[in-house]
Amino acid sequence: MVGWILKKILGSKNQRELRRLSPIVRQINEMDEQFKSLSDDELRAKTAAWKEELSKIPELENQWKKLDEILPEAFAVVKNAARRLKERQHAFTVCDQPMVWDMVHFDVQLLGGVVLHRGRIAEMATGEGKTLVATLPLYLNALTGRGAHLVTVNDYLARRDAEWMGQLYSFLGLTVGCIEHDQEPDVRREQYAMDITYGTNSEFGFDYLRDNGMATTREQQVQRGYHFAIVDEVDSILIDEARTPLIISGPATISTHQYDKWKPLIEQLVRKQNMLCNRVASEAIEKFEQGEVETGGLFMFKVKLGQPRNKQLLRMMEDPDKRRAVDKAELSFYQDTRKEELFALKEELFFTIDEKSNEADLSEQGRSFLNPDDPNAFVLPDLISEFTEIDLDQTLTPEEKDNRKADRQQHCDAQAERIHNISQLLRAYCLFEKDVQYVIEDNKVVIVDEFTGRKMPGRRWSDGLHQAVEAKEGVQIDRETQTLATITIQNYFRLYQKLAGMTGTAETEAAEFHDIYKLDVNMIPTNRPVRRTDNNDRIYKTRREKYNAVIKEIRDAHAKNQPVLVGSVSVEASELLSRMLKREKIPHNVLNAKFHMQEAEIVARAGQPGTVTISTNMAGRGTDIKLGPGVIEAGGLMVVGTERHEARRIDRQLRGRCARQGDPGASRFYVSFEDDLMRNFGAADRMTKIMERFGLEEGQELEHRWLNRSVETAQKRVEQRNYLIRKRTLDFDDVMNMQREVVYTYRNEVIDSEEPRKLIFEVIDEAVPAKVKEYLDVDEPNYTGHTQWVNTTFPLGLTKEKAQFDTRTVDENAQFLVGKIKDAYERKSSHEEPTAVKSLERYIILNAIDRLWQEHLYAMDALREGVYLRSYAQKDPLIEYKTEAYDMFVELMANIKNEVLNNLFRSTSNLQAFENFLATLPQFLMREHAPTSPTAGGTSRVREPQPVGAMAGVAGDGDGAGEVSIDLPVRRSIPKVGRNEPCPCGSGKKYKNCCGRIA
C-alpha cells in the first residue's frame, strides 16, 4: 500500500528517469533555434570539427565523455538538418521508390535518442518513428570514427533505412553503408569502413565468424571493431532468435545416413499408430456412453500419449466431463506409485509423443515392428566390457585383438546411426508439419521462423533432423553438415562495448534484457495519446467455431469499409482463413512465408478502405500502416488475432499495428480450447470448470477480462520456460565463448604478426619440452620412443647411442632438442622463397588451429548432448560440462602445437625449394645385407645406414649427433609377396610359414 502511494506521488522509476532527461530535450530545442541562422556549410562544418577533435583523443572512455558533453548540440544539428530537408521538400529514391523527406524529430524522439546513446533500450510504440530516432545516437557515436552499427531484422529494412536515413547523414557529411546478402568481401569491407553501417544480425554475426574463424590474411577480414550498435526490433533479435546459434557449416567428410531405407517402415509405423489411436478413441466414446467414465478417461489419456492432435480426442475434449476424466487419469498415472502402470500403458502404443519437449519415443512394440528378427537392434553394445574381454583373451594375437576391437566399434557406430536415423524420422513425421514449421520451395525444405513467419533459406536443422524432414517430403536429401564456426546471438552482441536497442515491446522481457545484456528498458511516451480500443478475448470450444466467428467479424468490418489486419500464427492457418474468405467472396491479401517478397508493399496498403490483409504473425515489421481516406470515420484499422501467441510481446506487436500517431483503431483476439497454447500450457482444470459453469453450447463464446488473465498466465508459463532454455543455452555457450575468445585471439595474432617465425619458435619452446617430459620425466624413461618421435617429426637423424639422452637431465635434453630443431628450421627456410616464407609460416599455424578447432567443436557438441544423462547420477550437467570442456580445451591447445611441429618440415612454399633442401641433407640409404631373394635358411636382415649422394663425406660425423638428415628407403628388387602366397624360395610352403616367418 505504501509503495502504491509513493508511486502515485513520485511516479514510477521510468517516469522519474524521463523527468531527469527532459532538461536535455529543452536544451536541444533551444540550440536548434540558434542553428536556423547557420548556412548548410556552417552546419556541416560542425561535423568535421567534432571528428577532428575526437580523433585526437586516443582512449574510448574519454571519447565517450566528450560525446556526452556535445550531445545536446549534436542532436540539435541532426534535428536542424532534418528540418532543412523537409522545408526544401528534398526528393530521393529508396529501394527504387520515389520519396520526399517529410520528417522532423518530435520531443519524444529526442528523448528516445538520449536513452539509446546511454546504452539502454527505448520502448516506443509502433508508428512513433524509431527509424528517425536512431539517426541521433548513430550520428553522435559515428563522430569517433570507430564505426556505428544499426542492426535490423531483414535485408529489405537494412537497405531501406540506409538509403532513407542516408539522406540525413550525407547532408551532414557522414558516410553510410549497408551490408547485404551475397556481397563480395571487398564490398563488405568498404561498407564497414563507412561512418555508419546498416545490416541484419545474421550478416554481422556471420562476418564475425568468417573474419575470426576462416580468414587467413588481414585482407580477407572485413569488420573493424565492435564499439557501438543499435539493435532495431531488439526483442525479436536478442530474444526470439537467441535460442538458435549462428553456425557456419561445411559438408561432413562422410555421410552414412539411412533415411531412405527406414522411411517406408516409419510411414507404416505412423499409419499403424494412427489406426490404433482411432480405435482406442472409438472405444473411449463407447465407454463414456456406457457410463464408465474412469475407463473412458484412461483411453483418452492413452490416445493423448500416442496422438495428441487426434481429431476424435480434440472433439471429446470439448466436453467438460470428458475433459475432467482425462485430466484425472493423467494426474493419477504420474504419481510415483503408478510409474509401472504408466510404462505398461505406453508399451501398448507403438510410440509416444511429447509436444512440449518436441520428442517422440519408440516403445518395445514399435521397436519389434521395425526389427522383428533382432531383439538387440536398439541396444547399444557396452564397448568397455567387450574391449576388456578381448584384452583378457590370451588366445588372440595383438593384431587379432585390434581387429576385433575395430569390428565392435564399427558395429556400435552402425547401431547408433540406425537408432539416430529412426528417432529423427519419427520426430519429422510426428512433430514437424508442412506449412507450419517449414515450406517446400524449389524441391527444398525451407524453415519458417516461428516468430516472424518469414522463410529462412540457407538455415538447416542440425543433428540430421533436416535430412529426416527431406526424406519425409521426398525431396533431395542433402549431405549432413559439420560445424566450422559457431556463436550465439547473445555472445556476438556482448562483444560491443556499448549496445542499445529499440522496439515497441520490451517491457515484458525487461528482466531478461538486464540479466543477460545488462540493458535497462525505458518506456518512451507516445507523441499523441493512444486511441486504440483493446477488446476482451473471445474464447470458443473448437477451432471451427473460432474461425467462423473471425470470418463474421471480418465480414461486418468489410461491410462498413473498415480495413482489417488478421494475424495468424502459421502459414497453414493463414491459408485456411484465405480459403474461408474466398467462399465468402471477400477480396483479401495473404502475407505469409511464401510471399514475403511483397511484404512491405502489402503491409503499407493494409490501411486502405475495405482492405483485408491476412498476415502470419509479425511479417512486415518496420513498415508503417497509414490510413486511407474515410478510414478514420469507419473506426480506423481493425486488428484481429486468430490465436494467442506463446509470447505476450508478439500479441502486443500485432495490436500495435493499428492506432499509430493518435489514429483510432481496435483489436481483438480469438482463442479456442484446441489452440496449442491452451492445450499444452493452459490451466486445464480451470478451463474445464469455466466450460461447466457457463454451459457452453455450439458456437457460444466466453468473454471477460478475467479470462484474459488466464490466457496471459499460460503465456507467462511459456515465456518463463523459453527464458530458462535461452539462459541454459547461454550458460553452456559461455564455456565455449571463453574458449572461442582464446582461439580467435591467437588466430588474429598469427594473422597480424609481422614475424610469424617468432610464433613458430614459441610453439617449439613450449611443445618440445612438454614432449620430452612426457617420454623422459617418468619412473622408467622411454628413450627409444622419444628418439623415434624426434626422428619422425624432425629431420635430425638421431640415434640413441649418439644423442646420449640418458647422460643429460630432462631440461638439458629439451634445450638440446630445441636448439637442433631451430637450426634445422633456419636451414630449411634458407631454401624457401623469401617472399613466401611468412605466408607459409602463417599457414602452418592457421591450418593446425582451424582443423583441430573444427574437430573440437564436433566433440563439444557430442559432450553437450550426452552430459544431460549425468543428471541421473545426481550430478549437475553444467558443472560436468565445464570440467570436461576445460580438459578438452587444454588437450586442444597441446594438439595444435604438436600439429604445428608435425607440419613444420612437411610444408613448403615451392616444391623445387623443398627438393633443394632435401638435396643438402646427409642421406642414409638403409642397405640390407640379406640376400635379395629370401631362402629357406635365410638369416635375419641386418640394416646399416650408409652415406650416399650429396654431403656423403660428412655423413659419418653427422650420424646420430643431431645433424639435419633424412632416411631414404631402399626400393624393392622383387615384387612384394603376400603372407598366404607360395614362398619364392621354392619350398612349396606358404610364405608366412617359410621365409616370411623369419622376415
Tab-separated table of N, CA and C in Angstrom, residues 944-997:
chain	number	residue	atom	x	y	z
A	944	GLU	N	72.115	-51.384	-41.947
A	944	GLU	CA	73.091	-50.384	-41.503
A	944	GLU	C	73.024	-49.167	-42.402
A	945	PRO	N	73.006	-47.981	-41.831
A	945	PRO	CA	72.972	-46.792	-42.672
A	945	PRO	C	74.314	-46.577	-43.355
A	946	GLN	N	74.269	-46.311	-44.665
A	946	GLN	CA	75.486	-45.999	-45.404
A	946	GLN	C	75.310	-44.683	-46.127
A	947	PRO	N	76.302	-43.769	-46.019
A	947	PRO	CA	76.146	-42.460	-46.648
A	947	PRO	C	76.156	-42.549	-48.160
A	948	VAL	N	75.231	-41.817	-48.777
A	948	VAL	CA	75.188	-41.745	-50.242
A	948	VAL	C	74.884	-40.323	-50.657
A	949	GLY	N	75.089	-40.029	-51.936
A	949	GLY	CA	74.640	-38.756	-52.506
A	949	GLY	C	75.373	-37.573	-51.926
A	950	ALA	N	74.696	-36.432	-52.002
A	950	ALA	CA	75.309	-35.172	-51.579
A	950	ALA	C	75.703	-35.223	-50.120
A	951	MET	N	76.821	-34.614	-49.798
A	951	MET	CA	77.340	-34.484	-48.435
A	951	MET	C	77.650	-35.827	-47.782
A	952	ALA	N	77.840	-36.883	-48.636
A	952	ALA	CA	78.122	-38.202	-48.058
A	952	ALA	C	79.407	-38.195	-47.256
A	953	GLY	N	80.324	-37.322	-47.620
A	953	GLY	CA	81.608	-37.273	-46.935
A	953	GLY	C	81.494	-36.913	-45.470
A	954	VAL	N	80.450	-36.118	-45.114
A	954	VAL	CA	80.332	-35.702	-43.709
A	954	VAL	C	79.293	-36.519	-42.961
A	955	ALA	N	78.737	-37.507	-43.657
A	955	ALA	CA	77.660	-38.260	-43.030
A	955	ALA	C	78.112	-38.992	-41.790
A	956	GLY	N	79.347	-39.481	-41.830
A	956	GLY	CA	79.846	-40.207	-40.667
A	956	GLY	C	79.880	-39.332	-39.436
A	957	ASP	N	80.215	-38.060	-39.613
A	957	ASP	CA	80.259	-37.156	-38.461
A	957	ASP	C	78.850	-36.846	-37.960
A	958	GLY	N	77.922	-36.824	-38.926
A	958	GLY	CA	76.566	-36.407	-38.552
A	958	GLY	C	75.747	-37.522	-37.968
A	959	ASP	N	76.134	-38.736	-38.151
A	959	ASP	CA	75.304	-39.853	-37.712
A	959	ASP	C	75.030	-39.800	-36.211
A	960	GLY	N	73.782	-39.589	-35.908
A	960	GLY	CA	73.374	-39.627	-34.517
A	960	GLY	C	73.734	-38.420	-33.712
A	961	ALA	N	74.457	-37.500	-34.279
A	961	ALA	CA	74.875	-36.348	-33.475
A	961	ALA	C	73.902	-35.189	-33.583
A	962	GLY	N	72.766	-35.439	-34.223
A	962	GLY	CA	71.761	-34.390	-34.304
A	962	GLY	C	71.900	-33.509	-35.502
A	963	GLU	N	72.680	-33.898	-36.531
A	963	GLU	CA	72.751	-33.114	-37.753
A	963	GLU	C	71.451	-33.303	-38.528
A	964	VAL	N	71.128	-32.327	-39.381
A	964	VAL	CA	69.937	-32.453	-40.215
A	964	VAL	C	70.157	-33.591	-41.189
A	965	SER	N	69.287	-34.577	-41.217
A	965	SER	CA	69.468	-35.731	-42.094
A	965	SER	C	68.132	-36.341	-42.431
A	966	ILE	N	68.123	-37.249	-43.384
A	966	ILE	CA	66.877	-37.888	-43.793
A	966	ILE	C	67.171	-39.326	-44.204
A	967	ASP	N	66.323	-40.237	-43.843
A	967	ASP	CA	66.482	-41.636	-44.230
A	967	ASP	C	65.717	-41.904	-45.513
A	968	LEU	N	66.377	-42.480	-46.499
A	968	LEU	CA	65.711	-42.847	-47.750
A	968	LEU	C	65.565	-44.352	-47.796
A	969	PRO	N	64.367	-44.902	-47.996
A	969	PRO	CA	64.189	-46.354	-48.023
A	969	PRO	C	64.733	-46.956	-49.320
A	970	VAL	N	65.171	-48.204	-49.228
A	970	VAL	CA	65.608	-48.944	-50.418
A	970	VAL	C	64.399	-49.347	-51.233
A	971	ARG	N	64.482	-49.290	-52.545
A	971	ARG	CA	63.415	-49.751	-53.429
A	971	ARG	C	63.485	-51.271	-53.542
A	972	ARG	N	62.342	-51.958	-53.649
A	972	ARG	CA	62.320	-53.419	-53.764
A	972	ARG	C	62.939	-53.870	-55.085
A	973	SER	N	63.707	-54.964	-55.003
A	973	SER	CA	64.271	-55.535	-56.238
A	973	SER	C	63.381	-56.652	-56.775
A	974	ILE	N	62.421	-57.141	-55.916
A	974	ILE	CA	61.467	-58.165	-56.371
A	974	ILE	C	60.076	-57.728	-55.941
A	975	PRO	N	59.013	-58.269	-56.579
A	975	PRO	CA	57.654	-57.882	-56.167
A	975	PRO	C	57.379	-58.302	-54.728
A	976	LYS	N	56.420	-57.563	-54.066
A	976	LYS	CA	56.032	-57.900	-52.701
A	976	LYS	C	55.305	-59.245	-52.689
A	977	VAL	N	55.624	-60.086	-51.690
A	977	VAL	CA	54.999	-61.405	-51.583
A	977	VAL	C	53.962	-61.362	-50.477
A	978	GLY	N	52.718	-61.819	-50.777
A	978	GLY	CA	51.664	-61.855	-49.771
A	978	GLY	C	51.892	-62.966	-48.772
A	979	ARG	N	51.318	-62.818	-47.549
A	979	ARG	CA	51.546	-63.809	-46.488
A	979	ARG	C	51.068	-65.201	-46.858
A	980	ASN	N	49.961	-65.281	-47.603
A	980	ASN	CA	49.394	-66.595	-47.928
A	980	ASN	C	49.799	-67.097	-49.318
A	981	GLU	N	50.689	-66.385	-49.996
A	981	GLU	CA	51.144	-66.827	-51.323
A	981	GLU	C	52.294	-67.835	-51.181
A	982	PRO	N	52.538	-68.663	-52.257
A	982	PRO	CA	53.656	-69.630	-52.194
A	982	PRO	C	54.971	-68.894	-52.016
A	983	CYS	N	55.873	-69.467	-51.204
A	983	CYS	CA	57.159	-68.828	-50.927
A	983	CYS	C	58.037	-68.849	-52.181
A	984	PRO	N	58.683	-67.713	-52.547
A	984	PRO	CA	59.524	-67.664	-53.758
A	984	PRO	C	60.742	-68.593	-53.698
A	985	CYS	N	61.095	-69.122	-52.501
A	985	CYS	CA	62.284	-69.973	-52.412
A	985	CYS	C	62.067	-71.345	-53.020
A	986	GLY	N	60.795	-71.682	-53.311
A	986	GLY	CA	60.505	-72.953	-53.963
A	986	GLY	C	60.248	-74.097	-53.011
A	987	SER	N	60.044	-73.822	-51.727
A	987	SER	CA	59.826	-74.902	-50.752
A	987	SER	C	58.446	-75.519	-50.863
A	988	GLY	N	57.504	-74.798	-51.517
A	988	GLY	CA	56.135	-75.296	-51.627
A	988	GLY	C	55.259	-74.868	-50.467
A	989	LYS	N	55.839	-74.277	-49.429
A	989	LYS	CA	55.060	-73.807	-48.284
A	989	LYS	C	54.545	-72.397	-48.560
A	990	LYS	N	53.558	-72.003	-47.702
A	990	LYS	CA	53.121	-70.605	-47.766
A	990	LYS	C	54.239	-69.717	-47.244
A	991	TYR	N	54.307	-68.504	-47.780
A	991	TYR	CA	55.371	-67.572	-47.409
A	991	TYR	C	55.406	-67.321	-45.895
A	992	LYS	N	54.185	-67.217	-45.237
A	992	LYS	CA	54.141	-66.913	-43.805
A	992	LYS	C	54.692	-68.056	-42.962
A	993	ASN	N	54.647	-69.317	-43.520
A	993	ASN	CA	55.159	-70.465	-42.775
A	993	ASN	C	56.603	-70.800	-43.146
A	994	CYS	N	57.178	-70.030	-44.092
A	994	CYS	CA	58.533	-70.332	-44.552
A	994	CYS	C	59.416	-69.118	-44.278
A	995	CYS	N	59.892	-68.481	-45.353
A	995	CYS	CA	60.795	-67.331	-45.188
A	995	CYS	C	60.116	-66.156	-44.494
A	996	GLY	N	58.776	-66.048	-44.688
A	996	GLY	CA	58.052	-64.931	-44.071
A	996	GLY	C	58.045	-64.993	-42.569
A	997	ARG	N	58.229	-66.239	-41.982
A	997	ARG	CA	58.220	-66.409	-40.533
A	997	ARG	C	59.391	-65.694	-39.877
